[in-house]
PDB file of C-alpha atoms and ligand atoms in Angstrom:
ATOM      1  CA  UNK A 238      84.609 105.337  95.038  1.00  0.00           C
ATOM      2  CA  UNK A 239      82.656 108.977  95.881  1.00  0.00           C
ATOM      3  CA  UNK A 240      78.308 107.489  96.446  1.00  0.00           C
ATOM      4  CA  UNK A 241      75.902 109.310  97.437  1.00  0.00           C
ATOM      5  CA  UNK A 242      73.179 106.781  99.381  1.00  0.00           C
ATOM      6  CA  UNK A 243      69.396 107.188 100.147  1.00  0.00           C
ATOM      7  CA  UNK A 244      68.857 106.480 103.965  1.00  0.00           C
ATOM      8  CA  UNK A 245      65.552 106.560 105.404  1.00  0.00           C
ATOM      9  CA  UNK A 246      64.539 106.719 108.643  1.00  0.00           C
ATOM     10  CA  UNK A 247      60.635 104.740 108.320  1.00  0.00           C
ATOM     11  CA  UNK A 248      58.164 105.629 110.911  1.00  0.00           C
ATOM     12  CA  UNK A 249      59.318 103.646 113.355  1.00  0.00           C
ATOM     13  CA  UNK A 250      62.768 105.608 114.427  1.00  0.00           C
ATOM     14  CA  UNK A 251      60.462 109.358 113.969  1.00  0.00           C
ATOM     15  CA  UNK A 252      57.345 107.947 116.311  1.00  0.00           C
ATOM     16  CA  UNK A 253      60.510 106.597 118.975  1.00  0.00           C
ATOM     17  CA  UNK A 254      62.397 109.993 118.376  1.00  0.00           C
ATOM     18  CA  UNK A 255      65.928 108.261 117.530  1.00  0.00           C
ATOM     19  CA  UNK A 256      65.715 109.509 114.927  1.00  0.00           C
ATOM     20  CA  UNK A 257      68.882 111.488 116.035  1.00  0.00           C
ATOM     21  CA  UNK A 258      70.997 108.763 118.003  1.00  0.00           C
ATOM     22  CA  UNK A 259      70.953 107.479 114.247  1.00  0.00           C
ATOM     23  CA  UNK A 260      71.729 110.625 112.826  1.00  0.00           C
ATOM     24  CA  UNK A 261      75.023 110.666 114.928  1.00  0.00           C
ATOM     25  CA  UNK A 262      75.849 106.926 113.596  1.00  0.00           C
ATOM     26  CA  UNK A 263      76.447 108.907 109.969  1.00  0.00           C
ATOM     27  CA  UNK A 264      77.561 111.393 110.728  1.00  0.00           C
ATOM     28  CA  UNK A 265      80.044 110.155 112.780  1.00  0.00           C
ATOM     29  CA  UNK A 266      81.245 107.709 110.763  1.00  0.00           C
ATOM     30  CA  UNK A 267      81.945 110.256 108.038  1.00  0.00           C
ATOM     31  CA  UNK A 268      79.528 110.044 106.489  1.00  0.00           C
ATOM     32  CA  UNK A 269      78.492 113.388 104.655  1.00  0.00           C
ATOM     33  CA  UNK A 270      74.855 115.078 104.583  1.00  0.00           C
ATOM     34  CA  UNK A 271      74.148 116.704 102.046  1.00  0.00           C
ATOM     35  CA  UNK A 272      69.986 116.706 101.701  1.00  0.00           C
ATOM     36  CA  UNK A 273      67.517 116.244 104.220  1.00  0.00           C
ATOM     37  CA  UNK A 274      63.381 116.867 104.875  1.00  0.00           C
ATOM     38  CA  UNK A 275      60.409 115.176 106.725  1.00  0.00           C
ATOM     39  CA  UNK A 276      58.043 113.171 104.278  1.00  0.00           C
ATOM     40  CA  UNK A 277      54.511 112.761 104.813  1.00  0.00           C
ATOM     41  CA  UNK A 278      54.547 109.529 101.951  1.00  0.00           C
ATOM     42  CA  UNK A 279      50.615 109.457 100.269  1.00  0.00           C
ATOM     43  CA  UNK A 280      50.756 105.913  98.128  1.00  0.00           C
ATOM     44  CA  UNK A 281      52.584 107.070  94.868  1.00  0.00           C
ATOM     45  CA  UNK A 282      55.990 107.781  96.702  1.00  0.00           C
ATOM     46  CA  UNK A 283      55.086 104.712  98.223  1.00  0.00           C
ATOM     47  CA  UNK A 284      54.488 102.485  95.559  1.00  0.00           C
ATOM     48  CA  UNK A 285      57.128 103.914  93.340  1.00  0.00           C
ATOM     49  CA  UNK A 286      59.638 102.943  96.911  1.00  0.00           C
ATOM     50  CA  UNK A 287      58.619 100.085  96.385  1.00  0.00           C
ATOM     51  CA  UNK A 288      59.902  97.432  92.986  1.00  0.00           C
ATOM     52  CA  UNK A 289      57.431  95.607  91.489  1.00  0.00           C
ATOM     53  CA  UNK A 290      60.021  93.520  89.992  1.00  0.00           C
ATOM     54  CA  UNK A 291      58.733  89.554  90.487  1.00  0.00           C
ATOM     55  CA  UNK A 292      62.697  89.205  91.246  1.00  0.00           C
ATOM     56  CA  UNK A 293      61.958  91.096  94.220  1.00  0.00           C
ATOM     57  CA  UNK A 294      58.127  89.801  95.632  1.00  0.00           C
ATOM     58  CA  UNK A 295      59.500  87.092  94.677  1.00  0.00           C
ATOM     59  CA  UNK A 296      63.433  87.167  97.086  1.00  0.00           C
ATOM     60  CA  UNK A 297      61.122  88.696  99.354  1.00  0.00           C
ATOM     61  CA  UNK A 298      58.074  85.833  99.474  1.00  0.00           C
ATOM     62  CA  UNK A 299      60.960  83.151  99.515  1.00  0.00           C
ATOM     63  CA  UNK A 300      62.939  84.537 102.544  1.00  0.00           C
ATOM     64  CA  UNK A 301      59.309  84.485 105.041  1.00  0.00           C
ATOM     65  CA  UNK A 302      58.752  81.045 103.454  1.00  0.00           C
ATOM     66  CA  UNK A 303      61.598  79.886 105.099  1.00  0.00           C
ATOM     67  CA  UNK A 304      61.521  81.503 108.149  1.00  0.00           C
ATOM     68  CA  UNK A 305      58.280  79.805 108.605  1.00  0.00           C
ATOM     69  CA  UNK A 306      59.231  76.597 108.527  1.00  0.00           C
ATOM     70  CA  UNK A 307      62.189  77.396 109.904  1.00  0.00           C
ATOM     71  CA  UNK A 308      59.922  78.308 113.070  1.00  0.00           C
ATOM     72  CA  UNK A 309      57.037  76.041 112.335  1.00  0.00           C
ATOM     73  CA  UNK A 310      54.452  78.278 111.163  1.00  0.00           C
ATOM     74  CA  UNK A 311      51.524  78.075 108.881  1.00  0.00           C
ATOM     75  CA  UNK A 312      52.176  79.808 106.383  1.00  0.00           C
ATOM     76  CA  UNK A 313      48.885  79.707 104.326  1.00  0.00           C
ATOM     77  CA  UNK A 314      46.705  80.685 107.961  1.00  0.00           C
ATOM     78  CA  UNK A 315      49.621  83.427 108.003  1.00  0.00           C
ATOM     79  CA  UNK A 316      49.341  84.116 104.048  1.00  0.00           C
ATOM     80  CA  UNK A 317      46.671  82.962 103.077  1.00  0.00           C
ATOM     81  CA  UNK A 318      49.458  81.261 100.516  1.00  0.00           C
ATOM     82  CA  UNK A 319      52.150  79.874  99.896  1.00  0.00           C
ATOM     83  CA  UNK A 320      53.539  80.595  96.663  1.00  0.00           C
ATOM     84  CA  UNK A 321      56.956  83.529  96.816  1.00  0.00           C
ATOM     85  CA  UNK A 322      55.473  85.609  93.880  1.00  0.00           C
ATOM     86  CA  UNK A 323      52.132  86.418  96.556  1.00  0.00           C
ATOM     87  CA  UNK A 324      54.203  86.283  99.648  1.00  0.00           C
ATOM     88  CA  UNK A 325      56.329  88.583  97.857  1.00  0.00           C
ATOM     89  CA  UNK A 326      53.159  91.245  96.746  1.00  0.00           C
ATOM     90  CA  UNK A 327      51.671  91.278 100.091  1.00  0.00           C
ATOM     91  CA  UNK A 328      55.050  91.976 101.538  1.00  0.00           C
ATOM     92  CA  UNK A 329      54.811  95.087  99.232  1.00  0.00           C
ATOM     93  CA  UNK A 330      51.372  95.915 100.325  1.00  0.00           C
ATOM     94  CA  UNK A 331      53.242  95.993 104.078  1.00  0.00           C
ATOM     95  CA  UNK A 332      55.616  97.930 103.268  1.00  0.00           C
ATOM     96  CA  UNK A 333      53.541 100.752 101.320  1.00  0.00           C
ATOM     97  CA  UNK A 334      51.512 100.442 104.447  1.00  0.00           C
ATOM     98  CA  UNK A 335      54.363 101.496 107.316  1.00  0.00           C
ATOM     99  CA  UNK A 336      55.918 104.082 104.953  1.00  0.00           C
ATOM    100  CA  UNK A 337      52.171 106.279 105.199  1.00  0.00           C
ATOM    101  CA  UNK A 338      51.722 105.593 108.870  1.00  0.00           C
ATOM    102  CA  UNK A 339      54.220 108.559 109.782  1.00  0.00           C
ATOM    103  CA  UNK A 340      56.312 110.675 108.256  1.00  0.00           C
ATOM    104  CA  UNK A 341      60.059 109.318 107.121  1.00  0.00           C
ATOM    105  CA  UNK A 342      63.068 111.873 107.272  1.00  0.00           C
ATOM    106  CA  UNK A 343      65.112 111.053 104.276  1.00  0.00           C
ATOM    107  CA  UNK A 344      68.783 111.847 104.133  1.00  0.00           C
ATOM    108  CA  UNK A 345      71.074 111.785 100.911  1.00  0.00           C
ATOM    109  CA  UNK A 346      75.317 110.569 102.690  1.00  0.00           C
ATOM    110  CA  UNK A 347      78.295 110.643 100.533  1.00  0.00           C
ATOM    111  CA  UNK A 348      80.834 109.536 100.858  1.00  0.00           C
ATOM    112  CA  UNK A 349      83.522 106.624  99.708  1.00  0.00           C
ATOM    113  CA  UNK A 350      81.569 103.819  98.916  1.00  0.00           C
ATOM    114  CA  UNK A 351      78.117 105.297 100.849  1.00  0.00           C
ATOM    115  CA  UNK A 352      76.415 102.834 100.003  1.00  0.00           C
ATOM    116  CA  UNK A 353      78.351  99.817 100.439  1.00  0.00           C
ATOM    117  CA  UNK A 354      79.405 101.825 104.727  1.00  0.00           C
ATOM    118  CA  UNK A 355      75.455 103.066 105.352  1.00  0.00           C
ATOM    119  CA  UNK A 356      74.755  98.912 104.741  1.00  0.00           C
ATOM    120  CA  UNK A 357      76.701  97.724 107.357  1.00  0.00           C
ATOM    121  CA  UNK A 358      75.961 100.858 109.532  1.00  0.00           C
ATOM    122  CA  UNK A 359      72.244  99.965 109.183  1.00  0.00           C
ATOM    123  CA  UNK A 360      72.878  96.385 109.360  1.00  0.00           C
ATOM    124  CA  UNK A 361      70.783  92.130 108.385  1.00  0.00           C
ATOM    125  CA  UNK A 362      67.864  93.192 106.708  1.00  0.00           C
ATOM    126  CA  UNK A 363      65.819  91.045 109.845  1.00  0.00           C
ATOM    127  CA  UNK A 364      66.621  92.566 113.578  1.00  0.00           C
ATOM    128  CA  UNK A 365      67.588  89.300 115.121  1.00  0.00           C
ATOM    129  CA  UNK A 366      69.249  88.819 112.817  1.00  0.00           C
ATOM    130  CA  UNK A 367      71.487  91.749 112.237  1.00  0.00           C
ATOM    131  CA  UNK A 368      74.283  92.209 114.755  1.00  0.00           C
ATOM    132  CA  UNK A 369      75.131  94.170 117.981  1.00  0.00           C
ATOM    133  CA  UNK A 370      76.681  96.898 116.839  1.00  0.00           C
ATOM    134  CA  UNK A 371      74.222  98.706 113.472  1.00  0.00           C
ATOM    135  CA  UNK A 372      71.718 100.079 113.655  1.00  0.00           C
ATOM    136  CA  UNK A 373      68.802  97.306 113.625  1.00  0.00           C
ATOM    137  CA  UNK A 374      71.086  95.782 116.144  1.00  0.00           C
ATOM    138  CA  UNK A 375      70.569  98.255 118.906  1.00  0.00           C
ATOM    139  CA  UNK A 376      67.264  99.240 117.922  1.00  0.00           C
ATOM    140  CA  UNK A 377      65.117  97.726 117.623  1.00  0.00           C
ATOM    141  CA  UNK A 378      63.927  92.917 118.510  1.00  0.00           C
ATOM    142  CA  UNK A 379      61.719  92.642 115.509  1.00  0.00           C
ATOM    143  CA  UNK A 380      61.586  89.391 113.452  1.00  0.00           C
ATOM    144  CA  UNK A 381      59.786  87.891 110.463  1.00  0.00           C
ATOM    145  CA  UNK A 382      57.856  85.911 111.970  1.00  0.00           C
ATOM    146  CA  UNK A 383      56.144  88.679 114.693  1.00  0.00           C
ATOM    147  CA  UNK A 384      55.948  90.497 112.165  1.00  0.00           C
ATOM    148  CA  UNK A 385      54.077  88.477 109.451  1.00  0.00           C
ATOM    149  CA  UNK A 386      51.910  86.667 112.432  1.00  0.00           C
ATOM    150  CA  UNK A 387      49.910  90.149 112.697  1.00  0.00           C
ATOM    151  CA  UNK A 388      50.091  90.787 108.919  1.00  0.00           C
ATOM    152  CA  UNK A 389      52.546  94.274 108.795  1.00  0.00           C
ATOM    153  CA  UNK A 390      56.232  94.487 108.281  1.00  0.00           C
ATOM    154  CA  UNK A 391      59.652  94.227 109.828  1.00  0.00           C
ATOM    155  CA  UNK A 392      60.100  97.431 111.646  1.00  0.00           C
ATOM    156  CA  UNK A 393      63.439  97.860 110.710  1.00  0.00           C
ATOM    157  CA  UNK A 394      63.862 101.909 110.725  1.00  0.00           C
ATOM    158  CA  UNK A 395      66.077 102.547 108.192  1.00  0.00           C
ATOM    159  CA  UNK A 396      65.795 102.256 104.492  1.00  0.00           C
ATOM    160  CA  UNK A 397      69.099 102.254 102.299  1.00  0.00           C
ATOM    161  CA  UNK A 398      69.972 102.260  99.471  1.00  0.00           C
ATOM    162  CA  UNK A 399      70.971  98.487  97.660  1.00  0.00           C
ATOM    163  CA  UNK A 400      73.227  99.275  94.807  1.00  0.00           C
ATOM    164  CA  UNK A 401      74.288 102.173  92.337  1.00  0.00           C
ATOM    165  CA  UNK A 402      71.649 102.091  89.921  1.00  0.00           C
ATOM    166  CA  UNK A 403      68.785 102.027  93.916  1.00  0.00           C
ATOM    167  CA  UNK A 404      70.507 105.264  94.472  1.00  0.00           C
ATOM    168  CA  UNK A 405      69.774 107.556  91.678  1.00  0.00           C
ATOM    169  CA  UNK A 406      66.420 106.849  91.086  1.00  0.00           C
ATOM    170  CA  UNK A 407      65.263 106.995  94.683  1.00  0.00           C
ATOM    171  CA  UNK A 408      67.343 110.130  95.326  1.00  0.00           C
ATOM    172  CA  UNK A 409      64.884 111.340  92.355  1.00  0.00           C
ATOM    173  CA  UNK A 410      61.465 109.683  93.355  1.00  0.00           C
ATOM    174  CA  UNK A 411      62.167 111.540  96.841  1.00  0.00           C
ATOM    175  CA  UNK A 412      64.444 115.018  95.882  1.00  0.00           C
ATOM    176  CA  UNK A 413      62.585 115.824  92.769  1.00  0.00           C
ATOM    177  CA  UNK A 414      65.559 118.329  91.951  1.00  0.00           C
ATOM    178  CA  UNK A 415      66.474 119.247  94.482  1.00  0.00           C
ATOM    179  CA  UNK A 416      69.289 120.945  95.163  1.00  0.00           C
ATOM    180  CA  UNK A 417      72.574 118.302  97.431  1.00  0.00           C
ATOM    181  CA  UNK A 418      74.389 120.406  99.679  1.00  0.00           C
ATOM    182  CA  UNK A 419      78.315 121.296  98.637  1.00  0.00           C
ATOM    183  CA  UNK A 420      80.951 121.239 101.268  1.00  0.00           C
ATOM    184  CA  UNK A 421      83.224 120.449 103.456  1.00  0.00           C
ATOM    185  CA  UNK A 422      83.683 118.365 106.308  1.00  0.00           C
ATOM    186  CA  UNK A 423      87.164 118.225 108.063  1.00  0.00           C
ATOM    187  CA  UNK A 424      87.404 114.090 107.391  1.00  0.00           C
ATOM    188  CA  UNK A 425      87.779 115.073 103.022  1.00  0.00           C
ATOM    189  CA  UNK A 426      91.148 117.394 104.060  1.00  0.00           C
ATOM    190  CA  UNK A 427      92.263 114.709 106.342  1.00  0.00           C
ATOM    191  CA  UNK A 428      92.025 111.857 104.035  1.00  0.00           C
ATOM    192  CA  UNK A 429      92.979 113.403 101.470  1.00  0.00           C
ATOM    193  CA  UNK A 430      89.543 112.143  99.022  1.00  0.00           C
TER     194      UNK A 430
HETATM  195  P1  ADP B1193      65.991  95.592 103.598  1.00  0.00           P
HETATM  196  O1  ADP B1193      65.146  97.147 103.575  1.00  0.00           O
HETATM  197  O2  ADP B1193      67.305  95.383 103.613  1.00  0.00           O
HETATM  198  O3  ADP B1193      67.145  96.551 101.609  1.00  0.00           O
HETATM  199  P2  ADP B1193      64.390  94.011 101.615  1.00  0.00           P
HETATM  200  O4  ADP B1193      64.844  95.066 100.389  1.00  0.00           O
HETATM  201  O5  ADP B1193      65.022  92.982 100.677  1.00  0.00           O
HETATM  202  O6  ADP B1193      65.265  93.803 102.712  1.00  0.00           O
HETATM  203  O7  ADP B1193      62.638  94.436 102.082  1.00  0.00           O
HETATM  204  C1  ADP B1193      62.409  95.334 102.041  1.00  0.00           C
HETATM  205  C2  ADP B1193      61.810  95.809 103.410  1.00  0.00           C
HETATM  206  O8  ADP B1193      60.670  94.723 103.493  1.00  0.00           O
HETATM  207  C3  ADP B1193      62.422  95.010 104.801  1.00  0.00           C
HETATM  208  O9  ADP B1193      63.220  96.828 105.290  1.00  0.00           O
HETATM  209  C4  ADP B1193      61.246  94.832 105.755  1.00  0.00           C
HETATM  210  O10 ADP B1193      60.935  96.103 106.377  1.00  0.00           O
HETATM  211  C5  ADP B1193      60.390  93.659 104.885  1.00  0.00           C
HETATM  212  N1  ADP B1193      60.648  93.282 104.075  1.00  0.00           N
HETATM  213  C6  ADP B1193      61.806  92.639 104.008  1.00  0.00           C
HETATM  214  N2  ADP B1193      61.537  90.376 104.285  1.00  0.00           N
HETATM  215  C7  ADP B1193      59.467  90.847 105.147  1.00  0.00           C
HETATM  216  C8  ADP B1193      59.042  89.846 105.962  1.00  0.00           C
HETATM  217  N3  ADP B1193      59.924  88.436 105.075  1.00  0.00           N
HETATM  218  N4  ADP B1193      57.741  89.833 106.164  1.00  0.00           N
HETATM  219  C9  ADP B1193      57.258  91.079 105.945  1.00  0.00           C
HETATM  220  N5  ADP B1193      57.609  92.033 106.496  1.00  0.00           N
HETATM  221  C10 ADP B1193      59.912  92.018 105.322  1.00  0.00           C
END
């Protein structure tokens, strides 16, 4: 199934100068880039990019609370609340601040099962948990605990769409009506998609 996925190389990837190395990993896997641009996100774009749903906030908030418990961190001292929804809201604010803190390289990749393929190349959300060989596992050693202690988001280099619906919304959000470029890579003929 040919899919499209939105990938953002976040400001940590751009500022560290590892955009080329990361791009190489996607490129050599056979994924085809069909749109690319460097963007300085404003508050409107950053806010739309991170969902405002209670479901997302609760998921992220609960993960933070679990990590705090596991590592013996005082949640109240760090976050000022023990409510997963409120904690998730704080993480959303941190995400927005970070996304706006510098340029982001936005890319649309196309390929067979692109959504899942991209996510598997990227690795776990928390770099200290990401497998070696994945982008986050190889290029970052950040953790939720280190991030939360400093009142910031996890620096994990990449955003990648989580589903086809998400990809559709995100591509429209970041590229509006801009055209996607259609062309053939050697892979297309070699593997006859
Ligand atoms: P992913 O980016 O892997 O799809 P999520 O959608 O769950 O992960 O979270 C979005 C972003 O929020 C993550 O990439 C990360 O930068 C940040 N984040 C997630 N959980 C936490 C947390 N517990 N503390 C700080 N930042 C977090």
